[in-house]
Amino acid sequence: MTTQTAFDLIFRNVLLRASAAPVDIGISQGRITAIEPTLRSEAVEVDLKGRLVLPGFVDTHIHLDKACLLGRCGHDHGSLGDAIRAVSAMKRDFTIEDVYARGARVLERAIVHGTTRMRTHVEIDPRIGLRSFEAIRALKRDYAWALDLSLCVFPQEGLTNDPGSEELLIEAMRNGGDVIGGCPYTDTDPNAQLERIFDLAQEFDVDVDLHLDFDLDPSWSHLDEVCRQTERRHYQGRVTVGHATKLSALPPERLQATTERLVKTGVSITVLPATDLYLMGREATHNAPRGLTLAHKLVDKGVLCSVATNNVLNPFTPFGDASLLRMANFYANVAHASVAEFDTCLDLVTELPARLMNMKDYGIRPGNPADLVVLDTRDSRLAIAELPDILAGFKNGRQVFQRPRAELFPPSDAAKPRGLSPRA
Ligand SMILES: [Zn+2]
Protein backbone atom coordinates (compact mmCIF):
# COMPACT_ATOMS: atom_id res chain seq x y z
CA MET A 1 0.00 0.00 0.00
CA THR A 2 1.42 3.39 -1.00
CA THR A 3 1.10 6.48 1.14
CA GLN A 4 0.73 9.47 -1.06
CA THR A 5 -1.46 12.51 -0.68
CA ALA A 6 -0.56 14.67 -3.64
CA PHE A 7 -3.49 13.65 -5.84
CA ASP A 8 -6.29 15.97 -6.95
CA LEU A 9 -8.52 13.02 -7.77
CA ILE A 10 -8.48 9.23 -7.42
CA PHE A 11 -10.44 6.75 -9.50
CA ARG A 12 -10.99 3.60 -7.46
CA ASN A 13 -11.79 0.05 -8.62
CA VAL A 14 -10.92 0.71 -12.24
CA LEU A 15 -10.72 -2.17 -14.69
CA LEU A 16 -7.97 -1.57 -17.23
CA ARG A 17 -7.54 -3.76 -20.28
CA ALA A 18 -3.99 -4.55 -19.15
CA SER A 19 -4.78 -5.38 -15.52
CA ALA A 20 -6.19 -8.67 -14.24
CA ALA A 21 -7.78 -7.03 -11.19
CA PRO A 22 -9.21 -3.54 -10.61
CA VAL A 23 -6.72 -0.79 -9.71
CA ASP A 24 -6.72 2.79 -8.43
CA ILE A 25 -5.59 5.69 -10.62
CA GLY A 26 -4.22 8.88 -9.05
CA ILE A 27 -4.49 12.17 -10.94
CA SER A 28 -2.46 15.34 -10.29
CA GLN A 29 -2.73 18.53 -12.30
CA GLY A 30 -4.51 16.81 -15.15
CA ARG A 31 -2.04 13.95 -15.48
CA ILE A 32 -1.97 10.33 -14.41
CA THR A 33 0.60 10.07 -11.64
CA ALA A 34 0.04 6.61 -10.15
CA ILE A 35 -1.65 3.31 -10.97
CA GLU A 36 -1.63 0.83 -8.08
CA PRO A 37 -3.88 -1.78 -6.49
CA THR A 38 -4.68 0.60 -3.62
CA LEU A 39 -3.68 4.24 -3.31
CA ARG A 40 -3.88 5.94 0.08
CA SER A 41 -4.87 9.56 -0.16
CA GLU A 42 -7.31 12.16 1.07
CA ALA A 43 -8.14 13.25 -2.48
CA VAL A 44 -11.62 13.36 -3.97
CA GLU A 45 -12.59 9.84 -5.04
CA VAL A 46 -14.68 8.35 -7.81
CA ASP A 47 -15.55 4.67 -7.25
CA LEU A 48 -15.99 2.96 -10.63
CA LYS A 49 -16.93 -0.42 -9.11
CA GLY A 50 -14.79 -2.52 -11.42
CA ARG A 51 -15.97 -0.92 -14.66
CA LEU A 52 -13.78 -0.75 -17.75
CA VAL A 53 -11.90 2.49 -18.37
CA LEU A 54 -10.28 3.33 -21.71
CA PRO A 55 -8.07 6.29 -22.61
CA GLY A 56 -10.80 7.45 -25.00
CA PHE A 57 -11.55 6.53 -28.60
CA VAL A 58 -9.35 7.87 -31.40
CA ASP A 59 -11.04 8.78 -34.68
CA THR A 60 -8.38 9.10 -37.39
CA HIS A 61 -10.68 9.93 -40.26
CA ILE A 62 -13.83 12.03 -40.21
CA HIS A 63 -15.17 14.92 -42.33
CA LEU A 64 -16.65 17.52 -39.99
CA ASP A 65 -16.89 20.13 -42.77
CA LYS A 66 -19.37 18.16 -44.86
CA ALA A 67 -21.31 16.39 -42.10
CA CYS A 68 -25.05 16.78 -41.48
CA LEU A 69 -26.11 17.69 -45.02
CA LEU A 70 -28.99 15.26 -45.45
CA GLY A 71 -31.64 17.93 -45.12
CA ARG A 72 -30.28 19.91 -48.06
CA CYS A 73 -29.21 17.21 -50.51
CA GLY A 74 -32.35 16.85 -52.61
CA HIS A 75 -31.00 13.92 -54.59
CA ASP A 76 -31.04 10.16 -54.48
CA HIS A 77 -27.83 8.90 -52.98
CA GLY A 78 -25.98 6.78 -55.48
CA SER A 79 -22.38 6.24 -56.46
CA LEU A 80 -19.18 7.75 -55.11
CA GLY A 81 -19.11 10.14 -58.10
CA ASP A 82 -22.70 11.26 -57.34
CA ALA A 83 -21.74 11.97 -53.73
CA ILE A 84 -18.67 14.01 -54.71
CA ARG A 85 -20.73 16.04 -57.23
CA ALA A 86 -23.58 16.60 -54.73
CA VAL A 87 -21.25 17.94 -52.03
CA SER A 88 -19.25 19.94 -54.59
CA ALA A 89 -22.46 21.77 -55.56
CA MET A 90 -23.49 22.37 -51.94
CA LYS A 91 -20.14 23.57 -50.63
CA ARG A 92 -20.16 26.72 -52.77
CA ASP A 93 -22.81 27.97 -50.33
CA PHE A 94 -21.08 26.85 -47.13
CA THR A 95 -20.38 29.73 -44.75
CA ILE A 96 -17.95 29.64 -41.84
CA GLU A 97 -20.92 29.74 -39.41
CA ASP A 98 -22.68 26.90 -41.21
CA VAL A 99 -19.60 24.61 -41.17
CA TYR A 100 -18.96 25.50 -37.52
CA ALA A 101 -22.53 24.63 -36.47
CA ARG A 102 -22.61 21.29 -38.32
CA GLY A 103 -19.12 20.37 -37.12
CA ALA A 104 -19.99 21.25 -33.52
CA ARG A 105 -23.05 18.98 -33.68
CA VAL A 106 -20.87 16.01 -34.69
CA LEU A 107 -18.09 16.87 -32.25
CA GLU A 108 -20.52 16.96 -29.34
CA ARG A 109 -21.89 13.56 -30.28
CA ALA A 110 -18.36 12.18 -30.59
CA ILE A 111 -17.44 13.56 -27.17
CA VAL A 112 -20.39 11.93 -25.39
CA HIS A 113 -19.52 8.68 -27.17
CA GLY A 114 -16.08 8.80 -25.58
CA THR A 115 -13.84 10.15 -28.35
CA THR A 116 -10.89 12.10 -26.94
CA ARG A 117 -8.72 12.49 -30.09
CA MET A 118 -9.72 13.06 -33.69
CA ARG A 119 -8.24 13.83 -37.11
CA THR A 120 -10.69 15.59 -39.40
CA HIS A 121 -10.11 15.92 -43.13
CA VAL A 122 -10.88 19.41 -44.43
CA GLU A 123 -11.56 20.11 -48.11
CA ILE A 124 -9.54 22.93 -49.64
CA ASP A 125 -10.19 24.16 -53.19
CA PRO A 126 -11.26 27.34 -55.03
CA ARG A 127 -14.98 26.60 -54.46
CA ILE A 128 -14.81 26.49 -50.67
CA GLY A 129 -11.61 28.52 -50.26
CA LEU A 130 -10.50 28.47 -46.62
CA ARG A 131 -13.99 28.90 -45.11
CA SER A 132 -14.30 25.29 -43.90
CA PHE A 133 -10.71 25.38 -42.69
CA GLU A 134 -11.36 28.51 -40.63
CA ALA A 135 -14.51 27.02 -39.12
CA ILE A 136 -12.76 23.77 -38.17
CA ARG A 137 -9.80 25.65 -36.73
CA ALA A 138 -12.26 27.52 -34.48
CA LEU A 139 -13.83 24.20 -33.45
CA LYS A 140 -10.38 22.85 -32.56
CA ARG A 141 -9.87 25.83 -30.23
CA ASP A 142 -13.40 25.85 -28.77
CA TYR A 143 -13.60 22.11 -27.98
CA ALA A 144 -10.03 21.63 -26.76
CA TRP A 145 -11.47 21.15 -23.26
CA ALA A 146 -12.95 17.83 -24.41
CA LEU A 147 -11.06 16.59 -27.44
CA ASP A 148 -7.76 17.03 -29.32
CA LEU A 149 -8.61 17.84 -32.93
CA SER A 150 -6.06 17.53 -35.71
CA LEU A 151 -6.67 19.07 -39.17
CA CYS A 152 -5.73 17.19 -42.34
CA VAL A 153 -6.16 19.54 -45.29
CA PHE A 154 -6.73 17.98 -48.72
CA PRO A 155 -8.03 18.61 -52.25
CA GLN A 156 -11.12 16.38 -52.67
CA GLU A 157 -11.68 17.22 -56.33
CA GLY A 158 -8.15 17.03 -57.70
CA LEU A 159 -4.96 19.07 -57.42
CA THR A 160 -3.16 19.22 -60.75
CA ASN A 161 -6.48 19.70 -62.60
CA ASP A 162 -7.85 22.31 -60.19
CA PRO A 163 -5.93 25.61 -60.54
CA GLY A 164 -5.68 27.55 -57.31
CA SER A 165 -6.00 24.51 -55.02
CA GLU A 166 -2.30 24.20 -54.35
CA GLU A 167 -1.90 27.83 -53.29
CA LEU A 168 -4.84 27.43 -50.89
CA LEU A 169 -3.40 24.19 -49.50
CA ILE A 170 -0.09 25.93 -48.81
CA GLU A 171 -1.91 28.80 -47.10
CA ALA A 172 -3.79 26.31 -44.92
CA MET A 173 -0.54 24.52 -44.03
CA ARG A 174 1.00 27.84 -43.01
CA ASN A 175 -1.97 28.65 -40.82
CA GLY A 176 -2.61 25.57 -38.74
CA GLY A 177 -2.91 22.51 -40.99
CA ASP A 178 -1.48 19.58 -38.99
CA VAL A 179 -1.42 16.89 -41.70
CA ILE A 180 -1.70 16.92 -45.50
CA GLY A 181 -4.01 14.64 -47.49
CA GLY A 182 -4.77 13.85 -51.08
CA CYS A 183 -7.24 12.12 -53.30
CA PRO A 184 -5.43 10.90 -56.41
CA TYR A 185 -8.43 9.06 -57.84
CA THR A 186 -10.14 12.40 -58.61
CA ASP A 187 -7.04 13.86 -60.27
CA THR A 188 -6.39 13.70 -64.01
CA ASP A 189 -2.76 12.92 -63.13
CA PRO A 190 -2.86 10.84 -59.93
CA ASN A 191 0.88 10.22 -59.69
CA ALA A 192 1.67 13.91 -60.16
CA GLN A 193 -0.73 14.70 -57.34
CA LEU A 194 1.01 12.18 -55.07
CA GLU A 195 4.41 13.62 -55.97
CA ARG A 196 3.24 17.13 -55.08
CA ILE A 197 1.50 16.08 -51.84
CA PHE A 198 4.67 14.31 -50.66
CA ASP A 199 6.71 17.39 -51.64
CA LEU A 200 4.46 19.58 -49.48
CA ALA A 201 4.53 17.06 -46.61
CA GLN A 202 8.31 17.19 -46.56
CA GLU A 203 8.37 20.95 -46.91
CA PHE A 204 6.11 21.39 -43.87
CA ASP A 205 7.41 18.26 -42.06
CA VAL A 206 3.92 16.79 -41.56
CA ASP A 207 2.39 13.34 -41.93
CA VAL A 208 0.38 12.26 -44.99
CA ASP A 209 -3.17 10.83 -44.92
CA LEU A 210 -4.66 9.96 -48.32
CA HIS A 211 -8.01 8.90 -49.74
CA LEU A 212 -7.11 5.96 -51.89
CA ASP A 213 -8.32 3.21 -54.18
CA PHE A 214 -12.01 3.67 -53.56
CA ASP A 215 -13.29 0.91 -55.88
CA LEU A 216 -13.15 -2.87 -56.21
CA ASP A 217 -11.03 -3.25 -59.36
CA PRO A 218 -7.91 -5.19 -58.32
CA SER A 219 -6.18 -4.76 -61.71
CA TRP A 220 -4.55 -1.44 -60.74
CA SER A 221 -3.85 0.56 -57.60
CA HIS A 222 -2.32 3.85 -56.50
CA LEU A 223 -1.02 2.06 -53.42
CA ASP A 224 2.13 1.02 -55.30
CA GLU A 225 3.03 4.64 -55.97
CA VAL A 226 2.25 5.61 -52.35
CA CYS A 227 4.62 2.90 -51.08
CA ARG A 228 7.29 3.98 -53.56
CA GLN A 229 7.04 7.64 -52.53
CA THR A 230 7.07 6.67 -48.84
CA GLU A 231 10.32 4.75 -49.25
CA ARG A 232 11.92 7.32 -51.49
CA ARG A 233 11.31 10.08 -48.95
CA HIS A 234 12.04 7.99 -45.86
CA TYR A 235 8.49 8.60 -44.67
CA GLN A 236 7.95 5.16 -43.10
CA GLY A 237 5.47 5.43 -40.21
CA ARG A 238 4.12 8.78 -41.42
CA VAL A 239 1.76 7.76 -44.23
CA THR A 240 -1.83 6.49 -44.01
CA VAL A 241 -4.31 5.55 -46.68
CA GLY A 242 -8.05 5.58 -46.06
CA HIS A 243 -10.56 3.15 -47.63
CA ALA A 244 -8.11 0.92 -49.57
CA THR A 245 -11.20 -1.04 -50.60
CA LYS A 246 -9.28 -2.70 -53.44
CA LEU A 247 -7.48 -4.80 -50.83
CA SER A 248 -10.80 -6.53 -50.16
CA ALA A 249 -10.90 -7.59 -53.82
CA LEU A 250 -7.42 -9.16 -53.92
CA PRO A 251 -6.99 -12.94 -53.98
CA PRO A 252 -4.97 -14.28 -51.01
CA GLU A 253 -1.54 -14.50 -52.68
CA ARG A 254 -1.70 -10.94 -54.02
CA LEU A 255 -3.04 -9.67 -50.70
CA GLN A 256 -0.09 -11.36 -48.98
CA ALA A 257 2.40 -9.59 -51.28
CA THR A 258 0.70 -6.21 -50.73
CA THR A 259 0.61 -6.81 -46.98
CA GLU A 260 4.35 -7.45 -46.94
CA ARG A 261 4.89 -4.23 -48.88
CA LEU A 262 2.77 -2.27 -46.37
CA VAL A 263 4.75 -3.71 -43.46
CA LYS A 264 8.07 -2.94 -45.16
CA THR A 265 7.13 0.64 -46.06
CA GLY A 266 5.30 1.38 -42.80
CA VAL A 267 2.18 2.60 -44.63
CA SER A 268 -0.95 2.40 -42.45
CA ILE A 269 -4.52 1.60 -43.49
CA THR A 270 -7.73 3.20 -42.23
CA VAL A 271 -10.90 1.24 -42.90
CA LEU A 272 -14.13 3.23 -43.01
CA PRO A 273 -16.88 0.61 -42.72
CA ALA A 274 -19.97 2.83 -42.95
CA THR A 275 -18.92 4.51 -46.21
CA ASP A 276 -17.15 1.53 -47.73
CA LEU A 277 -20.21 -0.68 -47.27
CA TYR A 278 -22.60 2.02 -48.40
CA LEU A 279 -20.79 2.99 -51.63
CA MET A 280 -19.09 -0.21 -52.77
CA GLY A 281 -20.70 -3.05 -54.69
CA ARG A 282 -23.57 -0.92 -56.03
CA GLU A 283 -23.35 -2.37 -59.53
CA ALA A 284 -24.22 -5.86 -58.25
CA THR A 285 -27.76 -7.07 -58.74
CA HIS A 286 -27.31 -9.78 -56.10
CA ASN A 287 -24.57 -11.17 -53.83
CA ALA A 288 -23.17 -7.64 -53.56
CA PRO A 289 -19.49 -7.54 -52.51
CA ARG A 290 -18.85 -5.90 -49.16
CA GLY A 291 -15.82 -3.86 -50.22
CA LEU A 292 -14.53 -3.88 -46.67
CA THR A 293 -10.81 -4.42 -46.13
CA LEU A 294 -10.20 -6.74 -43.18
CA ALA A 295 -8.17 -4.49 -40.90
CA HIS A 296 -7.89 -6.95 -38.01
CA LYS A 297 -6.33 -9.55 -40.32
CA LEU A 298 -3.81 -6.98 -41.60
CA VAL A 299 -2.98 -6.08 -37.98
CA ASP A 300 -2.18 -9.75 -37.33
CA LYS A 301 0.35 -9.57 -40.18
CA GLY A 302 1.98 -6.42 -38.80
CA VAL A 303 0.20 -3.60 -40.67
CA LEU A 304 -0.82 -0.62 -38.56
CA CYS A 305 -4.56 -0.06 -39.07
CA SER A 306 -7.49 1.90 -37.69
CA VAL A 307 -11.25 1.83 -38.09
CA ALA A 308 -12.84 5.27 -38.28
CA THR A 309 -16.06 7.19 -38.90
CA ASN A 310 -15.51 9.07 -42.21
CA ASN A 311 -18.81 10.70 -43.20
CA VAL A 312 -21.85 11.45 -41.06
CA LEU A 313 -25.32 12.13 -42.49
CA ASN A 314 -24.33 13.19 -46.02
CA PRO A 315 -24.44 11.79 -49.57
CA PHE A 316 -21.34 9.63 -48.93
CA THR A 317 -22.94 8.03 -45.86
CA PRO A 318 -26.49 8.94 -44.82
CA PHE A 319 -25.96 7.43 -41.35
CA GLY A 320 -23.84 8.22 -38.36
CA ASP A 321 -23.66 9.08 -34.69
CA ALA A 322 -19.86 9.56 -34.42
CA SER A 323 -19.66 6.60 -32.03
CA LEU A 324 -16.45 4.66 -32.58
CA LEU A 325 -17.57 1.87 -30.27
CA ARG A 326 -20.62 1.31 -32.44
CA MET A 327 -18.38 1.51 -35.55
CA ALA A 328 -16.03 -1.14 -34.13
CA ASN A 329 -19.01 -3.37 -33.35
CA PHE A 330 -20.33 -2.81 -36.90
CA TYR A 331 -16.90 -3.59 -38.34
CA ALA A 332 -16.48 -6.74 -36.22
CA ASN A 333 -19.87 -8.01 -37.32
CA VAL A 334 -19.38 -7.42 -41.05
CA ALA A 335 -15.73 -8.55 -40.99
CA HIS A 336 -16.64 -11.93 -39.43
CA ALA A 337 -14.40 -11.22 -36.42
CA SER A 338 -14.29 -14.11 -33.98
CA VAL A 339 -14.68 -13.61 -30.22
CA ALA A 340 -10.91 -14.11 -29.91
CA GLU A 341 -10.45 -11.14 -32.27
CA PHE A 342 -12.74 -8.73 -30.35
CA ASP A 343 -9.76 -7.29 -28.46
CA THR A 344 -8.08 -6.38 -31.75
CA CYS A 345 -11.34 -4.77 -32.89
CA LEU A 346 -11.27 -2.57 -29.78
CA ASP A 347 -7.59 -1.80 -30.48
CA LEU A 348 -8.65 -0.57 -33.94
CA VAL A 349 -10.48 2.40 -32.38
CA THR A 350 -8.09 3.06 -29.46
CA GLU A 351 -4.42 2.05 -29.28
CA LEU A 352 -3.77 1.49 -32.99
CA PRO A 353 -5.18 4.81 -34.29
CA ALA A 354 -3.18 6.60 -31.56
CA ARG A 355 -0.03 4.98 -32.97
CA LEU A 356 -1.15 5.76 -36.52
CA MET A 357 -1.39 9.45 -35.56
CA ASN A 358 2.05 9.22 -33.93
CA MET A 359 0.71 10.27 -30.53
CA LYS A 360 3.28 10.05 -27.82
CA ASP A 361 1.04 10.76 -24.83
CA TYR A 362 -1.94 8.45 -25.33
CA GLY A 363 -2.76 5.63 -22.94
CA ILE A 364 -3.44 5.06 -19.26
CA ARG A 365 0.11 5.34 -17.99
CA PRO A 366 1.83 7.57 -15.43
CA GLY A 367 2.87 10.85 -17.05
CA ASN A 368 0.15 10.90 -19.69
CA PRO A 369 -2.85 13.27 -19.69
CA ALA A 370 -5.73 11.92 -17.59
CA ASP A 371 -8.02 11.20 -20.55
CA LEU A 372 -10.37 8.50 -19.26
CA VAL A 373 -13.67 7.14 -20.52
CA VAL A 374 -15.86 4.88 -18.36
CA LEU A 375 -17.78 2.03 -19.98
CA ASP A 376 -20.60 0.19 -18.20
CA THR A 377 -18.99 -3.24 -18.51
CA ARG A 378 -16.51 -5.36 -16.61
CA ASP A 379 -15.04 -7.20 -19.64
CA SER A 380 -13.34 -5.48 -22.59
CA ARG A 381 -14.56 -8.13 -25.04
CA LEU A 382 -18.12 -7.23 -24.07
CA ALA A 383 -17.40 -3.63 -25.05
CA ILE A 384 -17.37 -4.78 -28.68
CA ALA A 385 -20.04 -7.42 -28.28
CA GLU A 386 -22.82 -5.68 -26.36
CA LEU A 387 -22.11 -1.95 -26.77
CA PRO A 388 -22.28 -0.91 -23.12
CA ASP A 389 -23.34 2.62 -22.26
CA ILE A 390 -20.51 5.10 -21.93
CA LEU A 391 -21.12 6.65 -18.54
CA ALA A 392 -18.58 9.44 -18.20
CA GLY A 393 -15.52 11.01 -19.77
CA PHE A 394 -12.56 12.99 -18.41
CA LYS A 395 -10.08 15.09 -20.36
CA ASN A 396 -6.89 16.19 -18.61
CA GLY A 397 -8.48 15.07 -15.33
CA ARG A 398 -11.53 17.28 -15.74
CA GLN A 399 -14.94 15.66 -16.23
CA VAL A 400 -16.37 16.58 -19.62
CA PHE A 401 -19.62 14.60 -19.66
CA GLN A 402 -21.79 12.19 -17.72
CA ARG A 403 -24.63 9.94 -18.77
CA PRO A 404 -26.83 8.53 -16.04
CA ARG A 405 -27.35 4.77 -16.13
CA ALA A 406 -30.76 3.76 -17.48
CA GLU A 407 -33.27 3.12 -14.74
CA LEU A 408 -36.39 0.93 -14.81
CA PHE A 409 -39.62 2.00 -13.13
CA PRO A 410 -41.74 -1.15 -12.55
CA PRO A 411 -45.25 -0.67 -11.12
CA SER A 412 -45.28 -0.84 -7.32
CA ASP A 413 -47.08 -4.21 -7.17
CA ALA A 414 -44.26 -5.74 -9.25
CA ALA A 415 -41.52 -4.15 -7.17
CA LYS A 416 -40.18 -7.52 -6.08
CA PRO A 417 -39.54 -9.95 -8.93
CA ARG A 418 -41.06 -13.30 -7.99
CA GLY A 419 -38.70 -15.32 -10.15
CA LEU A 420 -39.43 -18.77 -11.49
CA SER A 421 -40.67 -20.68 -8.45
CA PRO A 422 -41.30 -24.42 -8.91
CA ARG A 423 -44.95 -25.38 -9.53
CA ALA A 424 -46.80 -26.63 -6.54
ZN1 LIG B 1 -12.77 10.42 -46.06
mmCIF file with all atom_site columns, C-alpha atoms and ligand atoms in Angstrom, residues 61-63 66 121 154 156 185 210-211 214 242-243 272 275 309-311 316, ligand 1:
data_model
loop_
_atom_site.group_PDB
_atom_site.id
_atom_site.type_symbol
_atom_site.label_atom_id
_atom_site.label_alt_id
_atom_site.label_comp_id
_atom_site.label_asym_id
_atom_site.label_entity_id
_atom_site.label_seq_id
_atom_site.pdbx_PDB_ins_code
_atom_site.Cartn_x
_atom_site.Cartn_y
_atom_site.Cartn_z
_atom_site.occupancy
_atom_site.B_iso_or_equiv
_atom_site.pdbx_formal_charge
_atom_site.auth_seq_id
_atom_site.auth_comp_id
_atom_site.auth_asym_id
_atom_site.auth_atom_id
_atom_site.pdbx_PDB_model_num
ATOM   1  C  CA . HIS A 1 61  ? -10.679 9.926  -40.260 1.00 0.00 ? 61  HIS A CA 1
ATOM   2  C  CA . ILE A 1 62  ? -13.828 12.035 -40.210 1.00 0.00 ? 62  ILE A CA 1
ATOM   3  C  CA . HIS A 1 63  ? -15.174 14.916 -42.327 1.00 0.00 ? 63  HIS A CA 1
ATOM   4  C  CA . LYS A 1 66  ? -19.374 18.162 -44.865 1.00 0.00 ? 66  LYS A CA 1
ATOM   5  C  CA . HIS A 1 121 ? -10.110 15.915 -43.130 1.00 0.00 ? 121 HIS A CA 1
ATOM   6  C  CA . PHE A 1 154 ? -6.727  17.975 -48.718 1.00 0.00 ? 154 PHE A CA 1
ATOM   7  C  CA . GLN A 1 156 ? -11.117 16.376 -52.666 1.00 0.00 ? 156 GLN A CA 1
ATOM   8  C  CA . TYR A 1 185 ? -8.430  9.057  -57.843 1.00 0.00 ? 185 TYR A CA 1
ATOM   9  C  CA . LEU A 1 210 ? -4.656  9.964  -48.316 1.00 0.00 ? 210 LEU A CA 1
ATOM   10 C  CA . HIS A 1 211 ? -8.008  8.904  -49.736 1.00 0.00 ? 211 HIS A CA 1
ATOM   11 C  CA . PHE A 1 214 ? -12.012 3.668  -53.563 1.00 0.00 ? 214 PHE A CA 1
ATOM   12 C  CA . GLY A 1 242 ? -8.051  5.579  -46.060 1.00 0.00 ? 242 GLY A CA 1
ATOM   13 C  CA . HIS A 1 243 ? -10.557 3.152  -47.628 1.00 0.00 ? 243 HIS A CA 1
ATOM   14 C  CA . LEU A 1 272 ? -14.134 3.226  -43.006 1.00 0.00 ? 272 LEU A CA 1
ATOM   15 C  CA . THR A 1 275 ? -18.922 4.511  -46.210 1.00 0.00 ? 275 THR A CA 1
ATOM   16 C  CA . THR A 1 309 ? -16.061 7.192  -38.901 1.00 0.00 ? 309 THR A CA 1
ATOM   17 C  CA . ASN A 1 310 ? -15.510 9.073  -42.213 1.00 0.00 ? 310 ASN A CA 1
ATOM   18 C  CA . ASN A 1 311 ? -18.812 10.701 -43.203 1.00 0.00 ? 311 ASN A CA 1
ATOM   19 C  CA . PHE A 1 316 ? -21.337 9.634  -48.931 1.00 0.00 ? 316 PHE A CA 1
HETATM 20 ZN ZN . ZN  B 2 .   ? -12.767 10.416 -46.060 1.00 0.00 ? 1   ZN  B ZN 1
#
